[in-house]
Amino acid sequence: MAALRTSVGARAGGDLVARPATSERAAAKRETDILLAQELSLDASLKLALLNAPRYQTLYAQLGIAAAEQASSTALTNPVLSAMVRPTSNPAALANLEFGILTSLVDLLKRPARGRAARGVFEAERLSVAADVVAMALTVRTAYVDLVAATNIRDVQKELERAAAASAALAERFHAAGNIPMVRLREEQAAAADAALSLADAEMEAIEARERFALAVGIDASLPWRVPAALPAAPKVPTPAVAGGIEQRLDVQASRAAASAAIGDLKLHSDWRLWREVGLDVSGERDGDGQWAIGPKLELALPLFNQGRPDVARAAAAAVRADHQRASVEQAAAADLRLAQARLGQAERRFVRYRDEIVPLHTEIVDLKLQEYNYMFVGVFEVLTARRAAAASEVGYIGALRDFWKARLGLDAALGGGTALALVNEDIAQ
Amino acid sequence: MIWNRRTVLSSLAGVGVGAGIQSARAQGAAPASVSPGNRGSSGVTTLNGATLPYTIKDGVKEFRLVAQEIEHEFAPGTRVKAWGYNGRTPGPTIEVVEGDRIRVLVTNQLKEHTTIHWHGIFLPNGMDGVGGLTQPHINPGETYVYEFTLRQSGTYMYHPHADEMVQMAMGMMGLFIIHPRDGARAVDRDFAFMLHNWAVHPGTYRPDPAVMTEFDLWTINSKVFPAIEPMVVRTGQRVRIRMANLSMHEHPMHIHGFRMRVTGTDGGPIQESAQWSEVTTLIPVGATRDVEFVADAPGDWAFHCHKSHHTMNAMGHDVPNTIGVNQSDLVPKIAGLLPGYMPMGEAGMAEHQMHAGHMEGPENTMPMMTGIGPFGPLEMGGMFTLIKVRDGIESYQDPGAYKHPSGTLAYRLGGDRRVVTSAPMSPGMKMDHH
Ligand SMILES: [Cu+2]
């Protein structure tokens, strides 16, 4: 179990510990409170999730069930003790006693093979649970990225709204002075009302993102925990190379394990096809004269009518199906990986264009417009319009940055969620 | 009326004008040298400009003009790639005498063809310089020769007549001044300049020839105030100002302190009985006017176009009017979004000149109003310069600010009536002559 814990925990990027006991719950609560007191990093979010999210606990329990099943599947069938007393009518004679210990020889002989098969099944389950944990870690991380971005966008929308409101307030002054017509004033006011609405939308989106994140992590959204104002601007490490490809993916490994387990099962069935029931018996008998006769007894089911063919056929079909499933999973995984890479590439180009071109350009445009305003080439409204466009470009930038991080997390997940995630952790934690 | 003119010309020829020229040429005699328009000086003073030198070959005054792209500065702070002649815009002034035979070699260093039209001058049709109509175009790298005899006097112009809209908008133009043969109508100071308009949008470095009405810069000899040379005159001198207009707008040129007699048009000198006086002379598009006055009052007299937008440098003409708009309490809000924002124009626009000094404007763009005089900002630009009249001066160098005699200066009621003599001019007022 320790190995299992390490494997899943490492892939998910945290320490997967079930804390069913009351004392451990209290410890978890303490740890949670400490984490919530600070600005939440991506790492801390994951720790919180492992401590608090009921779904993690569910998955963990599932692993426990799988382990128990493995243990029971390799246990031998209990030997059968038979005893018989045949009283005699002869008073001088002792009652006739007979006993026997019957154990399934097949069971005994098949044990190593059955153990292998069971381990295969367990391995498949283990990998599948690990994949679920990684997927859930991705959910938490994605929710984190969404939350930080939504909060940031809300803040920028606030600026946008302020610019529009200032513009409308100025327009009122210009109109009151008799310098602009009603239609210009109304245009400014309409723009300000639109901006206020956009801010309200952004505020709602931030609230929803907070709830989604809190739910994924298993904490209360109404508690005063907080996240950073902005996502980190640039990755410190290059995008992980996709050298291992799908080999590291848990779903691929799980499907392969399932396929090899099915083959093991088939082998078991076909090897023991004819020897379905072999009994080894040690029996003793006491005659009336008190003499004991003890001797072995072999019971063998003659494969005259049932030669085990249906079982073998079923196992063979299952093996074929498992292999097809493996191939299908590998194909889907390869496609998923390619797509994740393409998404990351595109998201990165988009983000870089925003960072290196669009946002700086708009910032410069505002400066240049202000210069034009200073020399009376344009009015203040035009400068404020440029300022709004700059804020809008910032919203675009934050969205692109969010999508970049999500694509990055997506690629990590597509790769199996292991080492790449650790790198991302470092980036985001900085 | 062309028939009238021809009739007159032929009749003049009949009485010997043409014959006189012919004979002078036949004898190889040097034509009369430039008759001094300025009594005792070398002729016309082209503000910020120059007169084109010539050589005499076979009794013909030979001039060379090179059409080319040039670097031009309107005033410190605004430079462009313009087109002109011999390195300048306007091109050098051609100054000749009635009766001269001249030859002008025009070399085209532009990347497109050109021609030169001799605006207002009587000449053979084939010398008129209308590309496609009276001559083939002068292609890049080619040199064309124009040769004709001058049969009139007055203030004329030269300019391209090929892709004319573009080439004139880029600065190609020049003055063509023909002095009377007999030295008649001489004056003490004879100034000449061309009025023009330029679309040099803020932050750009090349005139935009597509603009038809909304120009940015209004120039006297392709300069804007305060880079336009002042006209420096000794008290009592007779002054002529020759003004020519190849811009898209007419310009009412206004003199302070004197009245001007209109003594000539591009139709030639006006006989004395037909001259009239005024203080604002309208210079139509494609026309020239000569005005004269006696500078009998010393001082620094303004001389400028009276269209007040033409005495501004580049500015927006579609900006919301800020006069009467109090926004002081909104400033913190706006400055929070636009660091450095300063509300302007509630009381008027005069504060623009003060603010322009310490606020950043668009590159390659001068403030719309500029110039500091002895008493404060002039709040001028464009077609504005000064006539500086001084007693007893020997040099025509800029004499600095005028010192007002006691009791001749407006004063603030209740203030000190001591005469405020010229405070040193700030750099904004300094003339930058090129
Ligand atoms: Cu004008």
mmCIF file with all atom_site columns, N, CA and C in Angstrom, chain A residues 28-84:
data_model
loop_
_atom_site.group_PDB
_atom_site.id
_atom_site.type_symbol
_atom_site.label_atom_id
_atom_site.label_alt_id
_atom_site.label_comp_id
_atom_site.label_asym_id
_atom_site.label_entity_id
_atom_site.label_seq_id
_atom_site.pdbx_PDB_ins_code
_atom_site.Cartn_x
_atom_site.Cartn_y
_atom_site.Cartn_z
_atom_site.occupancy
_atom_site.B_iso_or_equiv
_atom_site.pdbx_formal_charge
_atom_site.auth_seq_id
_atom_site.auth_comp_id
_atom_site.auth_asym_id
_atom_site.auth_atom_id
_atom_site.pdbx_PDB_model_num
ATOM 1   N N  . ALA A 1 28 ? -6.011  17.370  9.881  1.00 0.00 ? 28 ALA A N  1
ATOM 2   C CA . ALA A 1 28 ? -6.295  17.886  8.547  1.00 0.00 ? 28 ALA A CA 1
ATOM 3   C C  . ALA A 1 28 ? -6.894  19.276  8.649  1.00 0.00 ? 28 ALA A C  1
ATOM 4   N N  . LYS A 1 29 ? -7.744  19.469  9.618  1.00 0.00 ? 29 LYS A N  1
ATOM 5   C CA . LYS A 1 29 ? -8.408  20.768  9.806  1.00 0.00 ? 29 LYS A CA 1
ATOM 6   C C  . LYS A 1 29 ? -7.358  21.833  10.140 1.00 0.00 ? 29 LYS A C  1
ATOM 7   N N  . ARG A 1 30 ? -6.424  21.441  11.028 1.00 0.00 ? 30 ARG A N  1
ATOM 8   C CA . ARG A 1 30 ? -5.368  22.382  11.403 1.00 0.00 ? 30 ARG A CA 1
ATOM 9   C C  . ARG A 1 30 ? -4.537  22.774  10.183 1.00 0.00 ? 30 ARG A C  1
ATOM 10  N N  . GLU A 1 31 ? -4.164  21.750  9.430  1.00 0.00 ? 31 GLU A N  1
ATOM 11  C CA . GLU A 1 31 ? -3.336  21.991  8.247  1.00 0.00 ? 31 GLU A CA 1
ATOM 12  C C  . GLU A 1 31 ? -4.081  22.873  7.239  1.00 0.00 ? 31 GLU A C  1
ATOM 13  N N  . THR A 1 32 ? -5.363  22.581  7.094  1.00 0.00 ? 32 THR A N  1
ATOM 14  C CA . THR A 1 32 ? -6.209  23.354  6.184  1.00 0.00 ? 32 THR A CA 1
ATOM 15  C C  . THR A 1 32 ? -6.245  24.822  6.595  1.00 0.00 ? 32 THR A C  1
ATOM 16  N N  . ASP A 1 33 ? -6.435  25.044  7.896  1.00 0.00 ? 33 ASP A N  1
ATOM 17  C CA . ASP A 1 33 ? -6.528  26.421  8.376  1.00 0.00 ? 33 ASP A CA 1
ATOM 18  C C  . ASP A 1 33 ? -5.246  27.186  8.111  1.00 0.00 ? 33 ASP A C  1
ATOM 19  N N  . ILE A 1 34 ? -4.116  26.500  8.282  1.00 0.00 ? 34 ILE A N  1
ATOM 20  C CA . ILE A 1 34 ? -2.829  27.164  8.023  1.00 0.00 ? 34 ILE A CA 1
ATOM 21  C C  . ILE A 1 34 ? -2.724  27.551  6.551  1.00 0.00 ? 34 ILE A C  1
ATOM 22  N N  . LEU A 1 35 ? -3.119  26.622  5.686  1.00 0.00 ? 35 LEU A N  1
ATOM 23  C CA . LEU A 1 35 ? -3.026  26.884  4.243  1.00 0.00 ? 35 LEU A CA 1
ATOM 24  C C  . LEU A 1 35 ? -3.950  28.019  3.830  1.00 0.00 ? 35 LEU A C  1
ATOM 25  N N  . LEU A 1 36 ? -5.141  28.037  4.428  1.00 0.00 ? 36 LEU A N  1
ATOM 26  C CA . LEU A 1 36 ? -6.128  29.038  4.032  1.00 0.00 ? 36 LEU A CA 1
ATOM 27  C C  . LEU A 1 36 ? -5.759  30.437  4.513  1.00 0.00 ? 36 LEU A C  1
ATOM 28  N N  . ALA A 1 37 ? -4.892  30.499  5.517  1.00 0.00 ? 37 ALA A N  1
ATOM 29  C CA . ALA A 1 37 ? -4.530  31.804  6.063  1.00 0.00 ? 37 ALA A CA 1
ATOM 30  C C  . ALA A 1 37 ? -3.618  32.571  5.111  1.00 0.00 ? 37 ALA A C  1
ATOM 31  N N  . GLN A 1 38 ? -2.936  31.824  4.220  1.00 0.00 ? 38 GLN A N  1
ATOM 32  C CA . GLN A 1 38 ? -2.029  32.499  3.298  1.00 0.00 ? 38 GLN A CA 1
ATOM 33  C C  . GLN A 1 38 ? -2.679  32.606  1.923  1.00 0.00 ? 38 GLN A C  1
ATOM 34  N N  . GLU A 1 39 ? -2.051  33.477  1.100  1.00 0.00 ? 39 GLU A N  1
ATOM 35  C CA . GLU A 1 39 ? -2.483  33.567  -0.288 1.00 0.00 ? 39 GLU A CA 1
ATOM 36  C C  . GLU A 1 39 ? -2.254  32.197  -0.926 1.00 0.00 ? 39 GLU A C  1
ATOM 37  N N  . LEU A 1 40 ? -3.290  31.660  -1.528 1.00 0.00 ? 40 LEU A N  1
ATOM 38  C CA . LEU A 1 40 ? -3.214  30.273  -1.995 1.00 0.00 ? 40 LEU A CA 1
ATOM 39  C C  . LEU A 1 40 ? -2.373  30.145  -3.253 1.00 0.00 ? 40 LEU A C  1
ATOM 40  N N  . SER A 1 41 ? -1.380  29.262  -3.187 1.00 0.00 ? 41 SER A N  1
ATOM 41  C CA . SER A 1 41 ? -0.622  28.939  -4.390 1.00 0.00 ? 41 SER A CA 1
ATOM 42  C C  . SER A 1 41 ? -1.270  27.714  -5.020 1.00 0.00 ? 41 SER A C  1
ATOM 43  N N  . LEU A 1 42 ? -0.779  27.365  -6.190 1.00 0.00 ? 42 LEU A N  1
ATOM 44  C CA . LEU A 1 42 ? -1.313  26.190  -6.866 1.00 0.00 ? 42 LEU A CA 1
ATOM 45  C C  . LEU A 1 42 ? -1.033  24.932  -6.047 1.00 0.00 ? 42 LEU A C  1
ATOM 46  N N  . ASP A 1 43 ? 0.175   24.869  -5.497 1.00 0.00 ? 43 ASP A N  1
ATOM 47  C CA . ASP A 1 43 ? 0.561   23.727  -4.666 1.00 0.00 ? 43 ASP A CA 1
ATOM 48  C C  . ASP A 1 43 ? -0.344  23.589  -3.451 1.00 0.00 ? 43 ASP A C  1
ATOM 49  N N  . ALA A 1 44 ? -0.536  24.753  -2.804 1.00 0.00 ? 44 ALA A N  1
ATOM 50  C CA . ALA A 1 44 ? -1.354  24.743  -1.603 1.00 0.00 ? 44 ALA A CA 1
ATOM 51  C C  . ALA A 1 44 ? -2.771  24.288  -1.939 1.00 0.00 ? 44 ALA A C  1
ATOM 52  N N  . SER A 1 45 ? -3.250  24.692  -3.108 1.00 0.00 ? 45 SER A N  1
ATOM 53  C CA . SER A 1 45 ? -4.603  24.298  -3.507 1.00 0.00 ? 45 SER A CA 1
ATOM 54  C C  . SER A 1 45 ? -4.707  22.790  -3.589 1.00 0.00 ? 45 SER A C  1
ATOM 55  N N  . LEU A 1 46 ? -3.654  22.181  -4.146 1.00 0.00 ? 46 LEU A N  1
ATOM 56  C CA . LEU A 1 46 ? -3.680  20.742  -4.306 1.00 0.00 ? 46 LEU A CA 1
ATOM 57  C C  . LEU A 1 46 ? -3.619  20.050  -2.953 1.00 0.00 ? 46 LEU A C  1
ATOM 58  N N  . LYS A 1 47 ? -2.791  20.590  -2.079 1.00 0.00 ? 47 LYS A N  1
ATOM 59  C CA . LYS A 1 47 ? -2.712  20.023  -0.730 1.00 0.00 ? 47 LYS A CA 1
ATOM 60  C C  . LYS A 1 47 ? -4.073  20.109  -0.062 1.00 0.00 ? 47 LYS A C  1
ATOM 61  N N  . LEU A 1 48 ? -4.689  21.259  -0.235 1.00 0.00 ? 48 LEU A N  1
ATOM 62  C CA . LEU A 1 48 ? -6.025  21.443  0.342  1.00 0.00 ? 48 LEU A CA 1
ATOM 63  C C  . LEU A 1 48 ? -6.992  20.400  -0.196 1.00 0.00 ? 48 LEU A C  1
ATOM 64  N N  . ALA A 1 49 ? -6.894  20.184  -1.495 1.00 0.00 ? 49 ALA A N  1
ATOM 65  C CA . ALA A 1 49 ? -7.809  19.232  -2.121 1.00 0.00 ? 49 ALA A CA 1
ATOM 66  C C  . ALA A 1 49 ? -7.582  17.838  -1.552 1.00 0.00 ? 49 ALA A C  1
ATOM 67  N N  . LEU A 1 50 ? -6.305  17.460  -1.383 1.00 0.00 ? 50 LEU A N  1
ATOM 68  C CA . LEU A 1 50 ? -5.999  16.129  -0.875 1.00 0.00 ? 50 LEU A CA 1
ATOM 69  C C  . LEU A 1 50 ? -6.463  15.980  0.570  1.00 0.00 ? 50 LEU A C  1
ATOM 70  N N  . LEU A 1 51 ? -6.437  17.110  1.274  1.00 0.00 ? 51 LEU A N  1
ATOM 71  C CA . LEU A 1 51 ? -6.874  17.073  2.665  1.00 0.00 ? 51 LEU A CA 1
ATOM 72  C C  . LEU A 1 51 ? -8.390  17.058  2.788  1.00 0.00 ? 51 LEU A C  1
ATOM 73  N N  . ASN A 1 52 ? -9.052  17.723  1.838  1.00 0.00 ? 52 ASN A N  1
ATOM 74  C CA . ASN A 1 52 ? -10.457 18.032  2.061  1.00 0.00 ? 52 ASN A CA 1
ATOM 75  C C  . ASN A 1 52 ? -11.453 17.442  1.072  1.00 0.00 ? 52 ASN A C  1
ATOM 76  N N  . ALA A 1 53 ? -11.016 17.232  -0.166 1.00 0.00 ? 53 ALA A N  1
ATOM 77  C CA . ALA A 1 53 ? -12.024 16.900  -1.161 1.00 0.00 ? 53 ALA A CA 1
ATOM 78  C C  . ALA A 1 53 ? -12.568 15.494  -0.934 1.00 0.00 ? 53 ALA A C  1
ATOM 79  N N  . PRO A 1 54 ? -13.866 15.348  -0.773 1.00 0.00 ? 54 PRO A N  1
ATOM 80  C CA . PRO A 1 54 ? -14.447 14.016  -0.539 1.00 0.00 ? 54 PRO A CA 1
ATOM 81  C C  . PRO A 1 54 ? -14.128 13.059  -1.679 1.00 0.00 ? 54 PRO A C  1
ATOM 82  N N  . ARG A 1 55 ? -13.995 13.567  -2.880 1.00 0.00 ? 55 ARG A N  1
ATOM 83  C CA . ARG A 1 55 ? -13.763 12.672  -4.012 1.00 0.00 ? 55 ARG A CA 1
ATOM 84  C C  . ARG A 1 55 ? -12.413 11.971  -3.920 1.00 0.00 ? 55 ARG A C  1
ATOM 85  N N  . TYR A 1 56 ? -11.429 12.685  -3.377 1.00 0.00 ? 56 TYR A N  1
ATOM 86  C CA . TYR A 1 56 ? -10.137 12.024  -3.186 1.00 0.00 ? 56 TYR A CA 1
ATOM 87  C C  . TYR A 1 56 ? -10.269 10.871  -2.216 1.00 0.00 ? 56 TYR A C  1
ATOM 88  N N  . GLN A 1 57 ? -11.014 11.133  -1.176 1.00 0.00 ? 57 GLN A N  1
ATOM 89  C CA . GLN A 1 57 ? -11.200 10.093  -0.169 1.00 0.00 ? 57 GLN A CA 1
ATOM 90  C C  . GLN A 1 57 ? -11.933 8.897   -0.775 1.00 0.00 ? 57 GLN A C  1
ATOM 91  N N  . THR A 1 58 ? -12.893 9.179   -1.633 1.00 0.00 ? 58 THR A N  1
ATOM 92  C CA . THR A 1 58 ? -13.631 8.111   -2.309 1.00 0.00 ? 58 THR A CA 1
ATOM 93  C C  . THR A 1 58 ? -12.693 7.253   -3.135 1.00 0.00 ? 58 THR A C  1
ATOM 94  N N  . LEU A 1 59 ? -11.837 7.909   -3.891 1.00 0.00 ? 59 LEU A N  1
ATOM 95  C CA . LEU A 1 59 ? -10.900 7.176   -4.738 1.00 0.00 ? 59 LEU A CA 1
ATOM 96  C C  . LEU A 1 59 ? -9.968  6.321   -3.894 1.00 0.00 ? 59 LEU A C  1
ATOM 97  N N  . TYR A 1 60 ? -9.594  6.907   -2.788 1.00 0.00 ? 60 TYR A N  1
ATOM 98  C CA . TYR A 1 60 ? -8.677  6.182   -1.928 1.00 0.00 ? 60 TYR A CA 1
ATOM 99  C C  . TYR A 1 60 ? -9.331  4.922   -1.385 1.00 0.00 ? 60 TYR A C  1
ATOM 100 N N  . ALA A 1 61 ? -10.567 5.072   -1.017 1.00 0.00 ? 61 ALA A N  1
ATOM 101 C CA . ALA A 1 61 ? -11.318 3.914   -0.519 1.00 0.00 ? 61 ALA A CA 1
ATOM 102 C C  . ALA A 1 61 ? -11.424 2.846   -1.606 1.00 0.00 ? 61 ALA A C  1
ATOM 103 N N  . GLN A 1 62 ? -11.601 3.294   -2.804 1.00 0.00 ? 62 GLN A N  1
ATOM 104 C CA . GLN A 1 62 ? -11.697 2.368   -3.938 1.00 0.00 ? 62 GLN A CA 1
ATOM 105 C C  . GLN A 1 62 ? -10.427 1.539   -4.062 1.00 0.00 ? 62 GLN A C  1
ATOM 106 N N  . LEU A 1 63 ? -9.290  2.205   -3.815 1.00 0.00 ? 63 LEU A N  1
ATOM 107 C CA . LEU A 1 63 ? -8.022  1.481   -3.860 1.00 0.00 ? 63 LEU A CA 1
ATOM 108 C C  . LEU A 1 63 ? -7.963  0.417   -2.766 1.00 0.00 ? 63 LEU A C  1
ATOM 109 N N  . GLY A 1 64 ? -8.488  0.736   -1.615 1.00 0.00 ? 64 GLY A N  1
ATOM 110 C CA . GLY A 1 64 ? -8.503  -0.207  -0.505 1.00 0.00 ? 64 GLY A CA 1
ATOM 111 C C  . GLY A 1 64 ? -9.313  -1.446  -0.869 1.00 0.00 ? 64 GLY A C  1
ATOM 112 N N  . ILE A 1 65 ? -10.423 -1.214  -1.518 1.00 0.00 ? 65 ILE A N  1
ATOM 113 C CA . ILE A 1 65 ? -11.269 -2.346  -1.938 1.00 0.00 ? 65 ILE A CA 1
ATOM 114 C C  . ILE A 1 65 ? -10.505 -3.222  -2.916 1.00 0.00 ? 65 ILE A C  1
ATOM 115 N N  . ALA A 1 66 ? -9.832  -2.591  -3.842 1.00 0.00 ? 66 ALA A N  1
ATOM 116 C CA . ALA A 1 66 ? -9.089  -3.356  -4.842 1.00 0.00 ? 66 ALA A CA 1
ATOM 117 C C  . ALA A 1 66 ? -8.005  -4.200  -4.178 1.00 0.00 ? 66 ALA A C  1
ATOM 118 N N  . ALA A 1 67 ? -7.338  -3.632  -3.198 1.00 0.00 ? 67 ALA A N  1
ATOM 119 C CA . ALA A 1 67 ? -6.272  -4.365  -2.512 1.00 0.00 ? 67 ALA A CA 1
ATOM 120 C C  . ALA A 1 67 ? -6.848  -5.577  -1.778 1.00 0.00 ? 67 ALA A C  1
ATOM 121 N N  . ALA A 1 68 ? -8.005  -5.359  -1.147 1.00 0.00 ? 68 ALA A N  1
ATOM 122 C CA . ALA A 1 68 ? -8.645  -6.465  -0.428 1.00 0.00 ? 68 ALA A CA 1
ATOM 123 C C  . ALA A 1 68 ? -9.023  -7.582  -1.384 1.00 0.00 ? 68 ALA A C  1
ATOM 124 N N  . GLU A 1 69 ? -9.504  -7.185  -2.538 1.00 0.00 ? 69 GLU A N  1
ATOM 125 C CA . GLU A 1 69 ? -9.898  -8.192  -3.532 1.00 0.00 ? 69 GLU A CA 1
ATOM 126 C C  . GLU A 1 69 ? -8.699  -9.007  -3.989 1.00 0.00 ? 69 GLU A C  1
ATOM 127 N N  . GLN A 1 70 ? -7.584  -8.298  -4.143 1.00 0.00 ? 70 GLN A N  1
ATOM 128 C CA . GLN A 1 70 ? -6.377  -9.022  -4.557 1.00 0.00 ? 70 GLN A CA 1
ATOM 129 C C  . GLN A 1 70 ? -6.011  -10.061 -3.499 1.00 0.00 ? 70 GLN A C  1
ATOM 130 N N  . ALA A 1 71 ? -6.029  -9.669  -2.254 1.00 0.00 ? 71 ALA A N  1
ATOM 131 C CA . ALA A 1 71 ? -5.665  -10.577 -1.163 1.00 0.00 ? 71 ALA A CA 1
ATOM 132 C C  . ALA A 1 71 ? -6.585  -11.789 -1.138 1.00 0.00 ? 71 ALA A C  1
ATOM 133 N N  . SER A 1 72 ? -7.872  -11.575 -1.300 1.00 0.00 ? 72 SER A N  1
ATOM 134 C CA . SER A 1 72 ? -8.816  -12.696 -1.218 1.00 0.00 ? 72 SER A CA 1
ATOM 135 C C  . SER A 1 72 ? -8.671  -13.625 -2.415 1.00 0.00 ? 72 SER A C  1
ATOM 136 N N  . SER A 1 73 ? -8.262  -13.061 -3.532 1.00 0.00 ? 73 SER A N  1
ATOM 137 C CA . SER A 1 73 ? -8.214  -13.902 -4.725 1.00 0.00 ? 73 SER A CA 1
ATOM 138 C C  . SER A 1 73 ? -7.051  -14.888 -4.695 1.00 0.00 ? 73 SER A C  1
ATOM 139 N N  . THR A 1 74 ? -6.026  -14.643 -3.869 1.00 0.00 ? 74 THR A N  1
ATOM 140 C CA . THR A 1 74 ? -4.900  -15.574 -3.854 1.00 0.00 ? 74 THR A CA 1
ATOM 141 C C  . THR A 1 74 ? -4.991  -16.557 -2.679 1.00 0.00 ? 74 THR A C  1
ATOM 142 N N  . ALA A 1 75 ? -5.991  -16.373 -1.858 1.00 0.00 ? 75 ALA A N  1
ATOM 143 C CA . ALA A 1 75 ? -6.133  -17.295 -0.720 1.00 0.00 ? 75 ALA A CA 1
ATOM 144 C C  . ALA A 1 75 ? -6.591  -18.669 -1.227 1.00 0.00 ? 75 ALA A C  1
ATOM 145 N N  . LEU A 1 76 ? -6.102  -19.715 -0.565 1.00 0.00 ? 76 LEU A N  1
ATOM 146 C CA . LEU A 1 76 ? -6.491  -21.086 -0.976 1.00 0.00 ? 76 LEU A CA 1
ATOM 147 C C  . LEU A 1 76 ? -7.877  -21.396 -0.458 1.00 0.00 ? 76 LEU A C  1
ATOM 148 N N  . THR A 1 77 ? -8.515  -22.278 -1.180 1.00 0.00 ? 77 THR A N  1
ATOM 149 C CA . THR A 1 77 ? -9.794  -22.777 -0.703 1.00 0.00 ? 77 THR A CA 1
ATOM 150 C C  . THR A 1 77 ? -9.533  -23.607 0.554  1.00 0.00 ? 77 THR A C  1
ATOM 151 N N  . ASN A 1 78 ? -10.357 -23.422 1.541  1.00 0.00 ? 78 ASN A N  1
ATOM 152 C CA . ASN A 1 78 ? -10.146 -24.172 2.776  1.00 0.00 ? 78 ASN A CA 1
ATOM 153 C C  . ASN A 1 78 ? -10.367 -25.675 2.541  1.00 0.00 ? 78 ASN A C  1
ATOM 154 N N  . PRO A 1 79 ? -9.481  -26.474 3.145  1.00 0.00 ? 79 PRO A N  1
ATOM 155 C CA . PRO A 1 79 ? -9.675  -27.930 2.990  1.00 0.00 ? 79 PRO A CA 1
ATOM 156 C C  . PRO A 1 79 ? -10.994 -28.362 3.652  1.00 0.00 ? 79 PRO A C  1
ATOM 157 N N  . VAL A 1 80 ? -11.507 -29.437 3.147  1.00 0.00 ? 80 VAL A N  1
ATOM 158 C CA . VAL A 1 80 ? -12.780 -29.937 3.682  1.00 0.00 ? 80 VAL A CA 1
ATOM 159 C C  . VAL A 1 80 ? -12.494 -31.130 4.596  1.00 0.00 ? 80 VAL A C  1
ATOM 160 N N  . LEU A 1 81 ? -12.963 -31.033 5.784  1.00 0.00 ? 81 LEU A N  1
ATOM 161 C CA . LEU A 1 81 ? -12.812 -32.160 6.739  1.00 0.00 ? 81 LEU A CA 1
ATOM 162 C C  . LEU A 1 81 ? -14.114 -32.932 6.764  1.00 0.00 ? 81 LEU A C  1
ATOM 163 N N  . SER A 1 82 ? -13.961 -34.238 6.521  1.00 0.00 ? 82 SER A N  1
ATOM 164 C CA . SER A 1 82 ? -15.183 -35.058 6.612  1.00 0.00 ? 82 SER A CA 1
ATOM 165 C C  . SER A 1 82 ? -14.991 -36.115 7.702  1.00 0.00 ? 82 SER A C  1
ATOM 166 N N  . ALA A 1 83 ? -15.995 -36.335 8.421  1.00 0.00 ? 83 ALA A N  1
ATOM 167 C CA . ALA A 1 83 ? -15.913 -37.372 9.473  1.00 0.00 ? 83 ALA A CA 1
ATOM 168 C C  . ALA A 1 83 ? -17.220 -38.142 9.493  1.00 0.00 ? 83 ALA A C  1
ATOM 169 N N  . MET A 1 84 ? -17.083 -39.397 9.734  1.00 0.00 ? 84 MET A N  1
ATOM 170 C CA . MET A 1 84 ? -18.282 -40.251 9.690  1.00 0.00 ? 84 MET A CA 1
ATOM 171 C C  . MET A 1 84 ? -18.211 -41.259 10.839 1.00 0.00 ? 84 MET A C  1
#
